[in-house]
């Protein structure tokens, strides 16, 4: 069994789940020079979309059409993907999980907006909890909420949390989130992409190290770690 995680910048990650390729919230083309990987070269069997904002769905349609990947997101975003010419989708919604071939994937709540780039209704923002060989929580864009303690009951191996502040949790709230979630490893995201969300991730990681039981990993762009 082998899971790995690759960081492409902002909130864009690839997961390799025993050979099944997942890309989460693809935002590559519009994120130059932070993102160095091209949307034309990423591999995907599945595309997971946490919410409808442009910095999360920007490259979803082109990647879906090129790779034939199945898009998993909330009902409204999946409808938007369908009406833009891609049929391979699986709609879910907050609190709902499904046993996919790669593992059981549940959509979790997030406190955030979700309007799509063309103004379409993107439903409610969410996150993902994968229960597979390892348990992975991807918070998506969200404020801190104390129900993260309920998600933390799932024995989280890896949590991916926004720390950028301004649009999502900042460093202080993300530290509280780590205390609710109690992951073995935590990876920060959604920072240093554009002006409002500049943060010192290494300083945050030091605090995680000192103040929680989680192991922080600040990933470089295109770095891959074993999960
Ligand atoms: Ni957002
Ligand atoms: Mn965002």
PDB file of C-alpha atoms and ligand atoms in Angstrom:
ATOM      1  CA  UNK A   1       0.000   0.000   0.000  1.00  0.00           C
ATOM      2  CA  UNK A   2       1.321   3.419  -0.813  1.00  0.00           C
ATOM      3  CA  UNK A   3      -0.086   6.910  -0.694  1.00  0.00           C
ATOM      4  CA  UNK A   4       1.837  10.008  -1.702  1.00  0.00           C
ATOM      5  CA  UNK A   5       1.057  13.724  -1.766  1.00  0.00           C
ATOM      6  CA  UNK A   6       2.507  16.339  -4.131  1.00  0.00           C
ATOM      7  CA  UNK A   7       2.090  20.102  -3.603  1.00  0.00           C
ATOM      8  CA  UNK A   8       1.594  22.285  -6.701  1.00  0.00           C
ATOM      9  CA  UNK A   9       1.100  25.607  -4.873  1.00  0.00           C
ATOM     10  CA  UNK A  10      -1.896  27.346  -3.259  1.00  0.00           C
ATOM     11  CA  UNK A  11      -4.450  24.573  -2.500  1.00  0.00           C
ATOM     12  CA  UNK A  12      -3.562  22.342  -5.432  1.00  0.00           C
ATOM     13  CA  UNK A  13      -2.355  18.877  -4.491  1.00  0.00           C
ATOM     14  CA  UNK A  14      -1.949  15.574  -6.269  1.00  0.00           C
ATOM     15  CA  UNK A  15      -2.591  12.381  -4.376  1.00  0.00           C
ATOM     16  CA  UNK A  16      -1.394   9.012  -5.562  1.00  0.00           C
ATOM     17  CA  UNK A  17      -3.588   6.441  -3.823  1.00  0.00           C
ATOM     18  CA  UNK A  18      -2.061   3.048  -4.595  1.00  0.00           C
ATOM     19  CA  UNK A  19      -1.706   4.153  -8.219  1.00  0.00           C
ATOM     20  CA  UNK A  20      -4.994   6.046  -8.531  1.00  0.00           C
ATOM     21  CA  UNK A  21      -4.193   9.666  -9.409  1.00  0.00           C
ATOM     22  CA  UNK A  22      -6.219  12.451  -7.799  1.00  0.00           C
ATOM     23  CA  UNK A  23      -5.808  16.175  -8.269  1.00  0.00           C
ATOM     24  CA  UNK A  24      -7.431  18.465  -5.706  1.00  0.00           C
ATOM     25  CA  UNK A  25      -8.546  22.030  -6.523  1.00  0.00           C
ATOM     26  CA  UNK A  26      -6.431  22.504  -9.673  1.00  0.00           C
ATOM     27  CA  UNK A  27      -5.203  26.093  -9.996  1.00  0.00           C
ATOM     28  CA  UNK A  28      -2.092  26.068 -12.135  1.00  0.00           C
ATOM     29  CA  UNK A  29      -2.369  28.125 -15.313  1.00  0.00           C
ATOM     30  CA  UNK A  30      -3.493  31.277 -13.482  1.00  0.00           C
ATOM     31  CA  UNK A  31      -1.043  30.769 -10.641  1.00  0.00           C
ATOM     32  CA  UNK A  32       2.225  31.417 -12.433  1.00  0.00           C
ATOM     33  CA  UNK A  33       4.961  31.885 -11.281  1.00  0.00           C
ATOM     34  CA  UNK A  34       4.000  30.194  -7.958  1.00  0.00           C
ATOM     35  CA  UNK A  35       2.829  27.039  -9.733  1.00  0.00           C
ATOM     36  CA  UNK A  36       5.424  25.501 -12.022  1.00  0.00           C
ATOM     37  CA  UNK A  37       3.522  22.410 -13.158  1.00  0.00           C
ATOM     38  CA  UNK A  38       1.413  22.893 -16.274  1.00  0.00           C
ATOM     39  CA  UNK A  39      -2.273  22.046 -16.293  1.00  0.00           C
ATOM     40  CA  UNK A  40      -1.518  20.328 -19.615  1.00  0.00           C
ATOM     41  CA  UNK A  41       0.744  17.720 -18.007  1.00  0.00           C
ATOM     42  CA  UNK A  42      -0.857  16.716 -14.681  1.00  0.00           C
ATOM     43  CA  UNK A  43      -2.288  13.216 -14.487  1.00  0.00           C
ATOM     44  CA  UNK A  44      -5.751  12.571 -13.068  1.00  0.00           C
ATOM     45  CA  UNK A  45      -8.179   9.703 -12.665  1.00  0.00           C
ATOM     46  CA  UNK A  46     -10.215  11.868 -10.292  1.00  0.00           C
ATOM     47  CA  UNK A  47     -10.538  15.593  -9.672  1.00  0.00           C
ATOM     48  CA  UNK A  48     -11.818  16.645  -6.248  1.00  0.00           C
ATOM     49  CA  UNK A  49     -13.205  20.170  -5.964  1.00  0.00           C
ATOM     50  CA  UNK A  50     -13.833  21.637  -2.499  1.00  0.00           C
ATOM     51  CA  UNK A  51     -15.758  24.705  -3.718  1.00  0.00           C
ATOM     52  CA  UNK A  52     -16.464  26.885  -6.716  1.00  0.00           C
ATOM     53  CA  UNK A  53     -13.987  29.736  -6.389  1.00  0.00           C
ATOM     54  CA  UNK A  54     -11.661  30.371  -9.306  1.00  0.00           C
ATOM     55  CA  UNK A  55      -8.497  29.646  -7.331  1.00  0.00           C
ATOM     56  CA  UNK A  56      -9.837  26.078  -6.837  1.00  0.00           C
ATOM     57  CA  UNK A  57     -11.634  25.182 -10.074  1.00  0.00           C
ATOM     58  CA  UNK A  58      -9.627  27.188 -12.628  1.00  0.00           C
ATOM     59  CA  UNK A  59      -8.135  24.239 -14.494  1.00  0.00           C
ATOM     60  CA  UNK A  60     -10.723  21.611 -13.570  1.00  0.00           C
ATOM     61  CA  UNK A  61     -12.564  21.503 -16.910  1.00  0.00           C
ATOM     62  CA  UNK A  62      -9.515  21.394 -19.207  1.00  0.00           C
ATOM     63  CA  UNK A  63      -7.860  18.698 -17.064  1.00  0.00           C
ATOM     64  CA  UNK A  64     -11.111  16.704 -16.858  1.00  0.00           C
ATOM     65  CA  UNK A  65     -11.626  16.849 -20.628  1.00  0.00           C
ATOM     66  CA  UNK A  66      -8.003  15.965 -21.461  1.00  0.00           C
ATOM     67  CA  UNK A  67      -7.657  13.112 -18.968  1.00  0.00           C
ATOM     68  CA  UNK A  68     -11.228  11.809 -18.830  1.00  0.00           C
ATOM     69  CA  UNK A  69     -11.058  12.086 -15.037  1.00  0.00           C
ATOM     70  CA  UNK A  70     -14.140  11.760 -12.852  1.00  0.00           C
ATOM     71  CA  UNK A  71     -14.938  15.014 -11.064  1.00  0.00           C
ATOM     72  CA  UNK A  72     -16.135  14.673  -7.474  1.00  0.00           C
ATOM     73  CA  UNK A  73     -17.667  17.711  -5.836  1.00  0.00           C
ATOM     74  CA  UNK A  74     -20.944  18.982  -4.485  1.00  0.00           C
ATOM     75  CA  UNK A  75     -24.137  18.574  -6.536  1.00  0.00           C
ATOM     76  CA  UNK A  76     -24.152  22.151  -7.828  1.00  0.00           C
ATOM     77  CA  UNK A  77     -20.517  22.206  -8.981  1.00  0.00           C
ATOM     78  CA  UNK A  78     -20.911  18.806 -10.636  1.00  0.00           C
ATOM     79  CA  UNK A  79     -23.944  20.200 -12.493  1.00  0.00           C
ATOM     80  CA  UNK A  80     -21.787  23.098 -13.700  1.00  0.00           C
ATOM     81  CA  UNK A  81     -19.090  20.672 -14.869  1.00  0.00           C
ATOM     82  CA  UNK A  82     -21.771  18.668 -16.742  1.00  0.00           C
ATOM     83  CA  UNK A  83     -23.281  21.744 -18.380  1.00  0.00           C
ATOM     84  CA  UNK A  84     -19.790  22.748 -19.525  1.00  0.00           C
ATOM     85  CA  UNK A  85     -19.347  19.542 -21.473  1.00  0.00           C
ATOM     86  CA  UNK A  86     -17.866  16.930 -19.118  1.00  0.00           C
ATOM     87  CA  UNK A  87     -20.075  13.990 -18.143  1.00  0.00           C
ATOM     88  CA  UNK A  88     -17.770  11.920 -15.939  1.00  0.00           C
ATOM     89  CA  UNK A  89     -18.757  13.166 -12.518  1.00  0.00           C
ATOM     90  CA  UNK A  90     -19.893  11.983  -9.123  1.00  0.00           C
ATOM     91  CA  UNK A  91     -22.028  14.381  -7.074  1.00  0.00           C
ATOM     92  CA  UNK A  92     -21.884  14.291  -3.281  1.00  0.00           C
ATOM     93  CA  UNK A  93     -22.772  16.776  -0.594  1.00  0.00           C
ATOM     94  CA  UNK A  94     -21.800  17.831   2.887  1.00  0.00           C
ATOM     95  CA  UNK A  95     -21.928  14.993   5.371  1.00  0.00           C
ATOM     96  CA  UNK A  96     -22.276  12.400   2.645  1.00  0.00           C
ATOM     97  CA  UNK A  97     -19.689   9.749   1.952  1.00  0.00           C
ATOM     98  CA  UNK A  98     -19.370   7.144  -0.803  1.00  0.00           C
ATOM     99  CA  UNK A  99     -17.259   4.040  -1.240  1.00  0.00           C
ATOM    100  CA  UNK A 100     -15.271   4.866  -4.378  1.00  0.00           C
ATOM    101  CA  UNK A 101     -12.769   2.382  -5.846  1.00  0.00           C
ATOM    102  CA  UNK A 102      -9.920   4.318  -4.147  1.00  0.00           C
ATOM    103  CA  UNK A 103     -11.573   4.522  -0.691  1.00  0.00           C
ATOM    104  CA  UNK A 104     -14.465   6.017   1.233  1.00  0.00           C
ATOM    105  CA  UNK A 105     -14.673   9.736   0.524  1.00  0.00           C
ATOM    106  CA  UNK A 106     -16.868  12.035   2.576  1.00  0.00           C
ATOM    107  CA  UNK A 107     -17.580  15.705   1.996  1.00  0.00           C
ATOM    108  CA  UNK A 108     -17.146  17.757   5.137  1.00  0.00           C
ATOM    109  CA  UNK A 109     -18.537  21.195   5.988  1.00  0.00           C
ATOM    110  CA  UNK A 110     -16.555  24.388   5.476  1.00  0.00           C
ATOM    111  CA  UNK A 111     -17.432  27.940   6.425  1.00  0.00           C
ATOM    112  CA  UNK A 112     -16.825  29.769   3.157  1.00  0.00           C
ATOM    113  CA  UNK A 113     -18.485  30.804  -0.129  1.00  0.00           C
ATOM    114  CA  UNK A 114     -18.643  28.758  -3.323  1.00  0.00           C
ATOM    115  CA  UNK A 115     -19.832  30.870  -6.279  1.00  0.00           C
ATOM    116  CA  UNK A 116     -18.379  29.654  -9.569  1.00  0.00           C
ATOM    117  CA  UNK A 117     -16.246  31.931 -11.782  1.00  0.00           C
ATOM    118  CA  UNK A 118     -19.124  32.668 -14.205  1.00  0.00           C
ATOM    119  CA  UNK A 119     -21.474  33.536 -11.350  1.00  0.00           C
ATOM    120  CA  UNK A 120     -23.197  30.120 -11.290  1.00  0.00           C
ATOM    121  CA  UNK A 121     -24.353  28.784  -7.938  1.00  0.00           C
ATOM    122  CA  UNK A 122     -21.585  26.579  -6.545  1.00  0.00           C
ATOM    123  CA  UNK A 123     -23.650  25.275  -3.633  1.00  0.00           C
ATOM    124  CA  UNK A 124     -21.904  25.203  -0.283  1.00  0.00           C
ATOM    125  CA  UNK A 125     -18.162  25.104   0.252  1.00  0.00           C
ATOM    126  CA  UNK A 126     -16.797  21.885   1.661  1.00  0.00           C
ATOM    127  CA  UNK A 127     -13.775  19.793   2.382  1.00  0.00           C
ATOM    128  CA  UNK A 128     -12.926  16.107   1.996  1.00  0.00           C
ATOM    129  CA  UNK A 129     -12.274  13.272   4.413  1.00  0.00           C
ATOM    130  CA  UNK A 130     -10.773  10.181   2.811  1.00  0.00           C
ATOM    131  CA  UNK A 131     -10.968   6.993   4.807  1.00  0.00           C
ATOM    132  CA  UNK A 132      -8.705   4.535   3.083  1.00  0.00           C
ATOM    133  CA  UNK A 133      -5.398   2.872   3.898  1.00  0.00           C
ATOM    134  CA  UNK A 134      -4.677   6.221   5.561  1.00  0.00           C
ATOM    135  CA  UNK A 135      -7.173   8.859   6.648  1.00  0.00           C
ATOM    136  CA  UNK A 136      -6.694  12.240   4.985  1.00  0.00           C
ATOM    137  CA  UNK A 137      -8.598  15.440   5.765  1.00  0.00           C
ATOM    138  CA  UNK A 138      -8.529  18.339   3.307  1.00  0.00           C
ATOM    139  CA  UNK A 139     -10.240  21.281   4.981  1.00  0.00           C
ATOM    140  CA  UNK A 140     -10.716  23.405   1.854  1.00  0.00           C
ATOM    141  CA  UNK A 141     -11.123  27.142   2.325  1.00  0.00           C
ATOM    142  CA  UNK A 142     -12.728  27.584   5.709  1.00  0.00           C
ATOM    143  CA  UNK A 143     -12.963  29.493   8.926  1.00  0.00           C
ATOM    144  CA  UNK A 144     -12.167  27.628  12.113  1.00  0.00           C
ATOM    145  CA  UNK A 145     -15.137  25.683  13.477  1.00  0.00           C
ATOM    146  CA  UNK A 146     -15.239  23.590  16.623  1.00  0.00           C
ATOM    147  CA  UNK A 147     -16.934  20.662  14.849  1.00  0.00           C
ATOM    148  CA  UNK A 148     -13.467  19.926  13.481  1.00  0.00           C
ATOM    149  CA  UNK A 149     -13.245  17.969  16.750  1.00  0.00           C
ATOM    150  CA  UNK A 150     -15.816  15.544  15.274  1.00  0.00           C
ATOM    151  CA  UNK A 151     -13.677  15.139  12.159  1.00  0.00           C
ATOM    152  CA  UNK A 152     -10.734  14.612  14.501  1.00  0.00           C
ATOM    153  CA  UNK A 153     -12.439  11.497  15.860  1.00  0.00           C
ATOM    154  CA  UNK A 154     -11.568   9.757  12.572  1.00  0.00           C
ATOM    155  CA  UNK A 155      -7.933   9.106  13.438  1.00  0.00           C
ATOM    156  CA  UNK A 156      -6.500  11.512  10.867  1.00  0.00           C
ATOM    157  CA  UNK A 157      -3.107  10.585   9.465  1.00  0.00           C
ATOM    158  CA  UNK A 158      -2.752  13.747   7.364  1.00  0.00           C
ATOM    159  CA  UNK A 159      -4.584  17.076   7.552  1.00  0.00           C
ATOM    160  CA  UNK A 160      -4.218  19.818   4.947  1.00  0.00           C
ATOM    161  CA  UNK A 161      -5.215  23.201   6.386  1.00  0.00           C
ATOM    162  CA  UNK A 162      -5.310  26.766   5.059  1.00  0.00           C
ATOM    163  CA  UNK A 163      -3.174  29.227   7.044  1.00  0.00           C
ATOM    164  CA  UNK A 164      -3.293  32.293   4.789  1.00  0.00           C
ATOM    165  CA  UNK A 165      -5.735  34.400   6.847  1.00  0.00           C
ATOM    166  CA  UNK A 166      -7.910  37.082   5.182  1.00  0.00           C
ATOM    167  CA  UNK A 167     -10.057  34.577   3.172  1.00  0.00           C
ATOM    168  CA  UNK A 168      -9.648  31.534   5.474  1.00  0.00           C
ATOM    169  CA  UNK A 169      -8.223  30.555   8.822  1.00  0.00           C
ATOM    170  CA  UNK A 170      -5.009  32.307   9.673  1.00  0.00           C
ATOM    171  CA  UNK A 171      -2.080  30.836  11.591  1.00  0.00           C
ATOM    172  CA  UNK A 172      -3.639  31.202  15.062  1.00  0.00           C
ATOM    173  CA  UNK A 173      -6.932  29.568  14.113  1.00  0.00           C
ATOM    174  CA  UNK A 174      -5.162  26.871  12.105  1.00  0.00           C
ATOM    175  CA  UNK A 175      -3.199  26.023  15.256  1.00  0.00           C
ATOM    176  CA  UNK A 176      -6.505  25.624  17.128  1.00  0.00           C
ATOM    177  CA  UNK A 177      -7.735  23.470  14.235  1.00  0.00           C
ATOM    178  CA  UNK A 178      -4.742  21.159  14.704  1.00  0.00           C
ATOM    179  CA  UNK A 179      -5.767  20.766  18.341  1.00  0.00           C
ATOM    180  CA  UNK A 180      -9.312  19.810  17.293  1.00  0.00           C
ATOM    181  CA  UNK A 181      -8.217  17.463  14.496  1.00  0.00           C
ATOM    182  CA  UNK A 182      -5.235  15.801  16.183  1.00  0.00           C
ATOM    183  CA  UNK A 183      -3.659  14.665  12.897  1.00  0.00           C
ATOM    184  CA  UNK A 184      -0.368  12.797  12.856  1.00  0.00           C
ATOM    185  CA  UNK A 185       0.931  15.111  10.116  1.00  0.00           C
ATOM    186  CA  UNK A 186      -0.315  18.555   9.079  1.00  0.00           C
ATOM    187  CA  UNK A 187       0.476  20.387   5.832  1.00  0.00           C
ATOM    188  CA  UNK A 188      -0.338  24.104   5.451  1.00  0.00           C
ATOM    189  CA  UNK A 189      -1.780  25.571   2.249  1.00  0.00           C
ATOM    190  CA  UNK A 190      -3.542  28.646   0.825  1.00  0.00           C
ATOM    191  CA  UNK A 191      -0.750  31.096   1.679  1.00  0.00           C
ATOM    192  CA  UNK A 192       1.875  33.162  -0.213  1.00  0.00           C
ATOM    193  CA  UNK A 193      -0.083  32.976  -3.474  1.00  0.00           C
ATOM    194  CA  UNK A 194      -1.216  36.571  -3.655  1.00  0.00           C
ATOM    195  CA  UNK A 195      -0.899  39.721  -1.573  1.00  0.00           C
ATOM    196  CA  UNK A 196      -3.592  39.264   1.053  1.00  0.00           C
ATOM    197  CA  UNK A 197      -2.381  35.876   2.270  1.00  0.00           C
ATOM    198  CA  UNK A 198       1.349  36.211   2.861  1.00  0.00           C
ATOM    199  CA  UNK A 199       2.416  34.091   5.862  1.00  0.00           C
ATOM    200  CA  UNK A 200       5.542  32.633   7.423  1.00  0.00           C
ATOM    201  CA  UNK A 201       4.747  28.928   7.159  1.00  0.00           C
ATOM    202  CA  UNK A 202       7.979  27.887   8.860  1.00  0.00           C
ATOM    203  CA  UNK A 203       7.137  30.017  11.903  1.00  0.00           C
ATOM    204  CA  UNK A 204       3.696  28.403  12.004  1.00  0.00           C
ATOM    205  CA  UNK A 205       5.239  24.966  11.724  1.00  0.00           C
ATOM    206  CA  UNK A 206       7.482  25.719  14.704  1.00  0.00           C
ATOM    207  CA  UNK A 207       4.421  26.567  16.784  1.00  0.00           C
ATOM    208  CA  UNK A 208       2.675  23.357  15.666  1.00  0.00           C
ATOM    209  CA  UNK A 209       5.768  21.450  16.700  1.00  0.00           C
ATOM    210  CA  UNK A 210       5.937  23.072  20.146  1.00  0.00           C
ATOM    211  CA  UNK A 211       2.245  23.349  20.966  1.00  0.00           C
ATOM    212  CA  UNK A 212       0.619  20.230  19.450  1.00  0.00           C
ATOM    213  CA  UNK A 213       1.375  16.537  18.949  1.00  0.00           C
ATOM    214  CA  UNK A 214       1.171  16.837  15.147  1.00  0.00           C
ATOM    215  CA  UNK A 215       4.197  16.797  12.874  1.00  0.00           C
ATOM    216  CA  UNK A 216       4.109  19.870  10.585  1.00  0.00           C
ATOM    217  CA  UNK A 217       5.419  19.537   7.034  1.00  0.00           C
ATOM    218  CA  UNK A 218       5.863  22.725   4.998  1.00  0.00           C
ATOM    219  CA  UNK A 219       5.974  21.486   1.421  1.00  0.00           C
ATOM    220  CA  UNK A 220       8.005  23.040  -1.369  1.00  0.00           C
ATOM    221  CA  UNK A 221       6.354  23.474  -4.759  1.00  0.00           C
ATOM    222  CA  UNK A 222       6.407  20.099  -6.562  1.00  0.00           C
ATOM    223  CA  UNK A 223       7.689  18.331  -3.438  1.00  0.00           C
ATOM    224  CA  UNK A 224       6.238  14.861  -2.894  1.00  0.00           C
ATOM    225  CA  UNK A 225       5.905  13.173   0.498  1.00  0.00           C
ATOM    226  CA  UNK A 226       4.813   9.693   1.479  1.00  0.00           C
ATOM    227  CA  UNK A 227       1.590   9.750   3.490  1.00  0.00           C
TER     228      UNK A 227
HETATM  229 NI1  LIG B   1     -12.359  30.161  -1.771  1.00  0.00          NI
HETATM  230 MN1  LIG B   2      -9.317  29.993  -2.120  1.00  0.00          MN
END
